[in-house]
Amino acid sequence: MKTIYTADHNLHHAAYELIGGQMTPAFECPRRAEIVLEQVTAAGLGPVIEPTRMGIAAAAKVHDPRFIAFLEQAWPAWLAEHGDSDALPMTWPARSLRQIEPDSIDGKLGFYSFDAGCALTRGSFTAITSAVEVALTGVDLIAAGERAAFSLCRPPGHHATADQMGGYCYLNNAAIAAQVLVEAGARVAILDVDYHHGNGTQAIFYGRPDVLFTSIHGHPRQEYPYFLGYADEHGAGQGEGANLNLPLVWGSAWDAYGPALDAACEKITAFGADTVVVSLGLDTFEEDPISKFKLKSPDYLRMGERIAGLGLKTLFIFEGGYAVEALGVNTANVLTGFEG
Ligand code: SP5
Ligand code: ZN
């Protein structure tokens, strides 16, 4: 299958994140995409192509245009206020507070985020734009008749909601791709295998019957994003039944993960999907520095085989995974297992 990639992702490089009370070098770093590119190439999975430069107009199909405008305009405002340091929010419109967008750049950063995991830097918006283009070029390949494609994008997307960034995610690459596929006539299911619940993707499609969201992730009682991802979230209104969460406890290995993946795949088949968008996070790996599942490198071959067993058009979209040394091999293993 083809991999879509551009070096533009390097323009987004946060210096630090606050984790466990310490300023720590950002886990979501450019090297992640580089090592995946190296290993996808080494595995001989197929050509690597540049994205088509179509811009991000399609992002407004799932995101609030005011949020997109904020992302575009935040850096110059931050630079004028604070100088050339990473733009980070520190105050949020939490339960007792008013939900009104302020004029202050610090206030806007809080208004349009749900955590402090999303630094904006000088080149971030260009990288965010390129990630959407990488995802949408994958859509174009599928629409043109390819069975599968791999959108190797950074920054990731699945935590981003219609109007909030969080969890290293700014625009929701997978949700935008799924929406464009739906509008092209596909019946779309999303399979989110990132270790963290895809709260943004779930929220975007929660009231809709036409897109199925399925996710296997660390249990929100224990794990980020803490406030969504429970098993009793089935969808709302017209979307009732089109959401399936399969939370697993810390320490889960393939013996628990494999049956959860089977359950997600059975739901996708019952939904009658003809296309699956895979939010491909590799932070389920046993050596991931911020996660607590125990998948091993060969398990990713089995993951790819099981996804191929759906027999659907498949768009893989890169999400998380922070054990950088093994990240390339683990990603290539999913795609190799899929190709069979
Ligand atoms: C796309 C994606 O994978 N985003 C993940 C964002 C996670 N941010 C919060 C991480 C909290 C980690 N806490 C465990 C610390 C282990 N020392
Ligand atoms: Zn993750």
Tab-separated table of C-alpha atoms and ligand atoms in Angstrom:
chain	number	residue	atom	x	y	z
A	1	MET	CA	0.000	0.000	0.000
A	2	LYS	CA	1.035	3.595	-0.456
A	3	THR	CA	2.248	5.727	2.467
A	4	ILE	CA	1.509	9.446	2.381
A	5	TYR	CA	4.158	11.588	4.083
A	6	THR	CA	5.608	15.096	4.079
A	7	ALA	CA	8.567	16.456	6.037
A	8	ASP	CA	6.368	19.444	6.993
A	9	HIS	CA	5.519	17.661	10.256
A	10	ASN	CA	8.988	18.708	11.510
A	11	LEU	CA	7.694	22.295	11.757
A	12	HIS	CA	5.706	21.235	14.832
A	13	HIS	CA	8.104	20.539	17.675
A	14	ALA	CA	7.049	21.366	21.231
A	15	ALA	CA	9.988	21.700	23.605
A	16	TYR	CA	8.436	20.368	26.827
A	17	GLU	CA	5.299	18.963	28.343
A	18	LEU	CA	4.263	18.985	31.985
A	19	ILE	CA	4.027	15.363	33.103
A	20	GLY	CA	4.096	14.048	36.661
A	21	GLY	CA	4.907	17.560	37.893
A	22	GLN	CA	8.047	17.786	35.747
A	23	MET	CA	8.793	19.698	32.570
A	24	THR	CA	9.777	16.776	30.349
A	25	PRO	CA	10.959	16.772	26.705
A	26	ALA	CA	7.782	16.391	24.631
A	27	PHE	CA	6.949	12.741	23.924
A	28	GLU	CA	5.132	13.691	20.720
A	29	CYS	CA	8.257	14.612	18.719
A	30	PRO	CA	9.350	14.699	15.032
A	31	ARG	CA	11.580	11.633	15.353
A	32	ARG	CA	8.420	9.528	15.735
A	33	ALA	CA	7.334	10.055	12.133
A	34	GLU	CA	10.902	9.739	10.825
A	35	ILE	CA	11.450	6.288	12.346
A	36	VAL	CA	8.075	5.091	11.055
A	37	LEU	CA	8.995	6.327	7.572
A	38	GLU	CA	12.326	4.462	7.803
A	39	GLN	CA	10.723	1.181	8.852
A	40	VAL	CA	7.811	1.358	6.398
A	41	THR	CA	10.430	1.838	3.681
A	42	ALA	CA	12.667	-0.958	5.022
A	43	ALA	CA	9.698	-3.344	5.111
A	44	GLY	CA	9.089	-2.728	1.403
A	45	LEU	CA	5.441	-1.871	1.968
A	46	GLY	CA	5.138	0.266	-1.148
A	47	PRO	CA	5.746	3.767	-2.477
A	48	VAL	CA	5.902	6.842	-0.260
A	49	ILE	CA	4.099	9.797	-1.845
A	50	GLU	CA	3.665	13.486	-0.988
A	51	PRO	CA	0.214	14.777	-0.043
A	52	THR	CA	-1.885	16.746	-2.493
A	53	ARG	CA	-1.943	20.390	-1.355
A	54	MET	CA	-5.707	20.831	-1.039
A	55	GLY	CA	-5.672	22.986	2.110
A	56	ILE	CA	-7.899	22.463	5.142
A	57	ALA	CA	-11.285	23.723	3.961
A	58	ALA	CA	-12.617	20.197	4.657
A	59	ALA	CA	-11.703	20.552	8.348
A	60	ALA	CA	-14.724	22.844	8.766
A	61	LYS	CA	-16.972	19.818	8.058
A	62	VAL	CA	-16.247	18.558	11.602
A	63	HIS	CA	-14.613	21.534	13.369
A	64	ASP	CA	-15.975	24.923	14.463
A	65	PRO	CA	-14.621	27.516	11.989
A	66	ARG	CA	-13.831	29.829	14.938
A	67	PHE	CA	-11.575	27.095	16.388
A	68	ILE	CA	-9.786	26.659	13.052
A	69	ALA	CA	-9.305	30.439	12.847
A	70	PHE	CA	-7.926	30.440	16.406
A	71	LEU	CA	-5.341	27.773	15.492
A	72	GLU	CA	-4.288	29.822	12.484
A	73	GLN	CA	-3.999	33.106	14.387
A	74	ALA	CA	-2.751	32.013	17.827
A	75	TRP	CA	0.997	32.058	17.195
A	76	PRO	CA	1.350	35.718	16.118
A	77	ALA	CA	-0.825	36.773	19.067
A	78	TRP	CA	1.291	34.708	21.489
A	79	LEU	CA	4.534	36.008	19.988
A	80	ALA	CA	3.384	39.618	20.454
A	81	GLU	CA	2.330	38.974	24.082
A	82	HIS	CA	5.071	36.632	25.354
A	83	GLY	CA	7.829	36.307	22.753
A	84	ASP	CA	9.219	33.203	21.094
A	85	SER	CA	8.316	30.514	23.672
A	86	ASP	CA	5.873	27.638	23.231
A	87	ALA	CA	2.260	28.834	23.521
A	88	LEU	CA	0.548	26.854	26.286
A	89	PRO	CA	-2.801	27.257	28.107
A	90	MET	CA	-2.939	27.334	31.896
A	91	THR	CA	-6.564	28.341	32.646
A	92	TRP	CA	-9.708	26.538	31.454
A	93	PRO	CA	-13.425	27.419	31.518
A	94	ALA	CA	-14.148	24.680	34.070
A	95	ARG	CA	-17.507	23.872	35.730
A	96	SER	CA	-18.238	27.066	37.669
A	97	LEU	CA	-16.971	29.485	34.984
A	98	ARG	CA	-18.505	31.342	32.028
A	99	GLN	CA	-18.110	29.841	28.531
A	100	ILE	CA	-17.281	33.065	26.703
A	101	GLU	CA	-14.311	33.430	24.354
A	102	PRO	CA	-12.016	36.143	25.744
A	103	ASP	CA	-9.847	38.536	23.735
A	104	SER	CA	-6.654	37.565	25.635
A	105	ILE	CA	-4.450	35.011	23.876
A	106	ASP	CA	-3.948	33.186	27.198
A	107	GLY	CA	-7.713	33.091	27.667
A	108	LYS	CA	-8.291	31.898	24.096
A	109	LEU	CA	-5.727	29.108	24.562
A	110	GLY	CA	-7.734	27.837	27.534
A	111	PHE	CA	-11.075	28.315	25.771
A	112	TYR	CA	-10.014	26.205	22.789
A	113	SER	CA	-8.290	23.382	24.728
A	114	PHE	CA	-9.083	20.814	27.398
A	115	ASP	CA	-5.546	20.213	28.681
A	116	ALA	CA	-1.985	21.582	28.547
A	117	GLY	CA	-0.792	18.920	26.122
A	118	CYS	CA	-0.943	21.076	23.006
A	119	ALA	CA	1.825	23.630	22.653
A	120	LEU	CA	1.657	25.865	19.608
A	121	THR	CA	5.001	26.820	18.093
A	122	ARG	CA	6.006	28.975	15.120
A	123	GLY	CA	5.487	26.233	12.523
A	124	SER	CA	2.681	24.317	14.207
A	125	PHE	CA	-0.165	25.509	11.992
A	126	THR	CA	1.710	24.554	8.824
A	127	ALA	CA	2.298	21.074	10.257
A	128	ILE	CA	-1.326	20.795	11.426
A	129	THR	CA	-2.452	21.740	7.904
A	130	SER	CA	-0.097	19.219	6.321
A	131	ALA	CA	-1.392	16.437	8.595
A	132	VAL	CA	-4.941	17.062	7.349
A	133	GLU	CA	-3.676	17.016	3.762
A	134	VAL	CA	-1.864	13.722	4.411
A	135	ALA	CA	-5.106	12.213	5.754
A	136	LEU	CA	-7.193	13.541	2.869
A	137	THR	CA	-4.725	12.299	0.256
A	138	GLY	CA	-5.320	8.861	1.771
A	139	VAL	CA	-9.049	9.407	1.238
A	140	ASP	CA	-8.367	10.269	-2.406
A	141	LEU	CA	-6.400	7.029	-2.890
A	142	ILE	CA	-9.244	4.967	-1.419
A	143	ALA	CA	-11.814	6.860	-3.512
A	144	ALA	CA	-9.688	6.168	-6.597
A	145	GLY	CA	-9.957	2.429	-5.955
A	146	GLU	CA	-6.971	1.483	-3.757
A	147	ARG	CA	-7.847	-1.082	-1.116
A	148	ALA	CA	-5.753	0.567	1.574
A	149	ALA	CA	-3.483	3.517	2.333
A	150	PHE	CA	-1.352	4.739	5.254
A	151	SER	CA	-1.501	8.425	6.151
A	152	LEU	CA	1.695	9.005	8.144
A	153	CYS	CA	0.715	12.314	9.717
A	154	ARG	CA	1.910	14.411	12.675
A	155	PRO	CA	0.603	15.933	14.858
A	156	PRO	CA	-1.987	13.252	15.715
A	157	GLY	CA	-5.701	14.021	15.803
A	158	HIS	CA	-8.036	11.700	17.717
A	159	HIS	CA	-8.289	13.733	20.948
A	160	ALA	CA	-9.263	16.932	19.102
A	161	THR	CA	-12.978	17.762	19.410
A	162	ALA	CA	-15.044	20.059	17.196
A	163	ASP	CA	-13.670	23.082	19.052
A	164	GLN	CA	-10.897	21.984	21.435
A	165	MET	CA	-7.319	20.778	21.122
A	166	GLY	CA	-5.852	18.377	23.687
A	167	GLY	CA	-3.624	15.325	24.090
A	168	TYR	CA	-1.101	16.464	21.427
A	169	CYS	CA	-3.999	16.764	18.921
A	170	TYR	CA	-5.183	19.928	17.117
A	171	LEU	CA	-7.346	18.987	14.119
A	172	ASN	CA	-8.914	15.529	14.029
A	173	ASN	CA	-7.312	13.988	10.944
A	174	ALA	CA	-9.312	10.732	11.194
A	175	ALA	CA	-12.680	12.441	11.752
A	176	ILE	CA	-12.115	14.802	8.822
A	177	ALA	CA	-11.148	11.853	6.597
A	178	ALA	CA	-14.167	9.835	7.740
A	179	GLN	CA	-16.521	12.739	7.019
A	180	VAL	CA	-15.108	13.253	3.510
A	181	LEU	CA	-15.464	9.503	2.853
A	182	VAL	CA	-19.100	9.604	4.016
A	183	GLU	CA	-19.820	12.518	1.691
A	184	ALA	CA	-18.306	10.487	-1.165
A	185	GLY	CA	-20.868	7.754	-0.471
A	186	ALA	CA	-18.914	5.353	1.751
A	187	ARG	CA	-20.356	3.590	4.813
A	188	VAL	CA	-17.646	4.327	7.347
A	189	ALA	CA	-16.595	2.749	10.620
A	190	ILE	CA	-13.724	4.083	12.712
A	191	LEU	CA	-11.515	1.643	14.619
A	192	ASP	CA	-9.393	3.496	17.184
A	193	VAL	CA	-6.566	1.291	18.494
A	194	ASP	CA	-4.546	4.068	20.132
A	195	TYR	CA	-3.941	3.348	23.845
A	196	HIS	CA	-5.892	6.477	24.779
A	197	HIS	CA	-9.617	6.826	24.178
A	198	GLY	CA	-10.363	8.861	21.052
A	199	ASN	CA	-12.603	11.298	22.893
A	200	GLY	CA	-12.559	13.855	20.101
A	201	THR	CA	-13.594	11.448	17.377
A	202	GLN	CA	-16.283	9.934	19.602
A	203	ALA	CA	-17.700	13.350	20.472
A	204	ILE	CA	-17.766	14.484	16.835
A	205	PHE	CA	-19.848	11.495	15.709
A	206	TYR	CA	-21.722	10.714	18.946
A	207	GLY	CA	-25.144	11.876	17.755
A	208	ARG	CA	-24.859	10.400	14.267
A	209	PRO	CA	-26.063	7.028	12.989
A	210	ASP	CA	-24.006	7.125	9.762
A	211	VAL	CA	-20.504	6.759	11.277
A	212	LEU	CA	-19.667	3.967	13.727
A	213	PHE	CA	-16.954	4.733	16.290
A	214	THR	CA	-15.213	1.811	18.034
A	215	SER	CA	-12.281	2.138	20.424
A	216	ILE	CA	-10.051	-0.109	22.551
A	217	HIS	CA	-8.172	1.869	25.205
A	218	GLY	CA	-6.977	2.262	28.777
A	219	HIS	CA	-9.922	2.421	31.172
A	220	PRO	CA	-10.860	6.058	31.865
A	221	ARG	CA	-11.025	5.327	35.623
A	222	GLN	CA	-7.253	4.831	35.395
A	223	GLU	CA	-6.081	6.539	32.261
A	224	TYR	CA	-6.028	9.743	30.232
A	225	PRO	CA	-8.299	11.325	28.957
A	226	TYR	CA	-10.111	10.287	32.207
A	227	PHE	CA	-13.466	11.931	31.413
A	228	LEU	CA	-14.729	9.875	28.436
A	229	GLY	CA	-14.331	6.334	27.129
A	230	TYR	CA	-16.566	4.251	29.424
A	231	ALA	CA	-18.264	1.112	28.120
A	232	ASP	CA	-21.756	2.552	28.667
A	233	GLU	CA	-21.272	5.281	26.029
A	234	HIS	CA	-23.369	3.871	23.162
A	235	GLY	CA	-24.195	7.043	21.203
A	236	ALA	CA	-26.990	9.598	21.620
A	237	GLY	CA	-30.308	10.171	19.876
A	238	GLN	CA	-30.085	9.105	16.229
A	239	GLY	CA	-26.547	7.893	16.978
A	240	GLU	CA	-27.677	5.407	19.651
A	241	GLY	CA	-25.873	2.119	19.004
A	242	ALA	CA	-23.192	3.633	16.733
A	243	ASN	CA	-20.538	3.924	19.456
A	244	LEU	CA	-18.620	1.060	21.078
A	245	ASN	CA	-16.014	1.536	23.805
A	246	LEU	CA	-13.906	-1.405	24.945
A	247	PRO	CA	-11.865	-0.096	27.894
A	248	LEU	CA	-9.175	-2.427	29.280
A	249	VAL	CA	-7.340	-2.167	32.584
A	250	TRP	CA	-3.652	-1.431	33.053
A	251	GLY	CA	-1.461	-4.441	32.319
A	252	SER	CA	-3.659	-5.773	29.519
A	253	ALA	CA	-1.736	-7.921	27.012
A	254	TRP	CA	-2.761	-9.650	23.768
A	255	ASP	CA	-4.834	-12.271	25.644
A	256	ALA	CA	-7.245	-9.467	26.612
A	257	TYR	CA	-6.606	-7.215	23.627
A	258	GLY	CA	-7.254	-9.822	20.919
A	259	PRO	CA	-10.834	-10.574	22.080
A	260	ALA	CA	-11.561	-6.827	22.372
A	261	LEU	CA	-10.302	-6.356	18.813
A	262	ASP	CA	-12.545	-9.242	17.707
A	263	ALA	CA	-15.530	-7.559	19.379
A	264	ALA	CA	-14.799	-4.236	17.673
A	265	CYS	CA	-14.419	-5.983	14.311
A	266	GLU	CA	-17.691	-7.891	14.777
A	267	LYS	CA	-19.464	-4.595	15.503
A	268	ILE	CA	-17.946	-3.060	12.352
A	269	THR	CA	-19.144	-6.006	10.266
A	270	ALA	CA	-22.643	-5.861	11.784
A	271	PHE	CA	-22.770	-2.124	11.020
A	272	GLY	CA	-22.350	-2.945	7.341
A	273	ALA	CA	-19.308	-0.734	6.825
A	274	ASP	CA	-17.573	-0.795	3.458
A	275	THR	CA	-14.685	1.398	4.647
A	276	VAL	CA	-12.757	1.439	7.914
A	277	VAL	CA	-10.663	4.361	9.118
A	278	VAL	CA	-8.086	3.054	11.602
A	279	SER	CA	-6.777	5.534	14.164
A	280	LEU	CA	-3.417	3.784	14.377
A	281	GLY	CA	-1.762	4.533	17.699
A	282	LEU	CA	1.080	2.253	18.785
A	283	ASP	CA	1.173	3.336	22.436
A	284	THR	CA	-0.315	-0.033	23.464
A	285	PHE	CA	3.279	-1.344	23.265
A	286	GLU	CA	4.779	-2.834	26.450
A	287	GLU	CA	7.673	-0.348	26.449
A	288	ASP	CA	5.632	2.781	25.812
A	289	PRO	CA	6.863	5.411	28.302
A	290	ILE	CA	3.430	6.919	29.127
A	291	SER	CA	1.158	3.870	28.756
A	292	LYS	CA	0.408	0.655	30.613
A	293	PHE	CA	-0.655	-2.053	28.154
A	294	LYS	CA	1.656	-4.964	27.391
A	295	LEU	CA	1.454	-5.615	23.648
A	296	LYS	CA	4.614	-7.061	22.084
A	297	SER	CA	6.006	-6.340	18.620
A	298	PRO	CA	4.660	-9.557	16.987
A	299	ASP	CA	1.164	-8.736	18.320
A	300	TYR	CA	1.018	-5.887	15.795
A	301	LEU	CA	1.245	-8.425	12.948
A	302	ARG	CA	-1.864	-10.097	14.374
A	303	MET	CA	-3.577	-6.725	14.719
A	304	GLY	CA	-3.000	-6.059	11.014
A	305	GLU	CA	-4.207	-9.548	10.065
A	306	ARG	CA	-7.423	-9.100	12.048
A	307	ILE	CA	-8.113	-5.707	10.464
A	308	ALA	CA	-7.506	-7.208	6.998
A	309	GLY	CA	-9.995	-9.930	7.916
A	310	LEU	CA	-12.754	-7.304	7.853
A	311	GLY	CA	-12.372	-7.342	4.067
A	312	LEU	CA	-12.972	-3.570	3.851
A	313	LYS	CA	-11.315	-0.590	2.241
A	314	THR	CA	-8.920	0.587	4.942
A	315	LEU	CA	-7.380	3.965	5.639
A	316	PHE	CA	-4.724	3.847	8.368
A	317	ILE	CA	-4.148	7.216	10.024
A	318	PHE	CA	-1.169	7.593	12.362
A	319	GLU	CA	-1.927	8.669	15.953
A	320	GLY	CA	0.145	8.080	19.138
A	321	GLY	CA	3.044	5.814	20.174
A	322	TYR	CA	6.064	7.060	22.127
A	323	ALA	CA	8.491	4.137	22.461
A	324	VAL	CA	10.384	5.720	19.592
A	325	GLU	CA	12.967	2.976	18.957
A	326	ALA	CA	10.307	0.272	18.425
A	327	LEU	CA	7.639	2.549	16.961
A	328	GLY	CA	8.737	2.077	13.354
A	329	VAL	CA	8.838	-1.709	13.524
A	330	ASN	CA	5.521	-1.915	15.372
A	331	THR	CA	3.791	0.324	12.830
A	332	ALA	CA	5.284	-1.576	9.891
A	333	ASN	CA	4.161	-4.818	11.551
A	334	VAL	CA	0.507	-3.719	11.507
A	335	LEU	CA	0.735	-2.845	7.823
A	336	THR	CA	2.691	-6.033	6.972
A	337	GLY	CA	0.175	-8.161	8.853
A	338	PHE	CA	-2.601	-6.399	6.935
A	339	GLU	CA	-0.973	-7.050	3.549
A	340	GLY	CA	-0.628	-10.742	4.471
B	1	SP5	C1	-2.304	11.014	20.650
B	1	SP5	C2	-1.969	10.554	22.045
B	1	SP5	O1	-1.530	9.426	22.223
B	1	SP5	N1	-2.082	11.458	23.040
B	1	SP5	C3	-1.804	11.100	24.381
B	1	SP5	C4	-1.806	12.254	25.320
B	1	SP5	C5	-1.495	11.825	26.723
B	1	SP5	N2	-1.294	12.942	27.597
B	1	SP5	C6	-1.314	12.674	29.019
B	1	SP5	C7	-0.264	11.692	29.412
B	1	SP5	C8	-0.332	11.345	30.886
B	1	SP5	C9	0.664	10.250	31.179
B	1	SP5	N3	0.660	9.882	32.554
B	1	SP5	C10	1.502	8.738	32.862
B	1	SP5	C11	2.890	9.152	33.235
B	1	SP5	C12	3.823	7.953	33.229
B	1	SP5	N4	5.096	8.257	33.859
B	2	ZN	ZN	-2.411	7.673	22.607
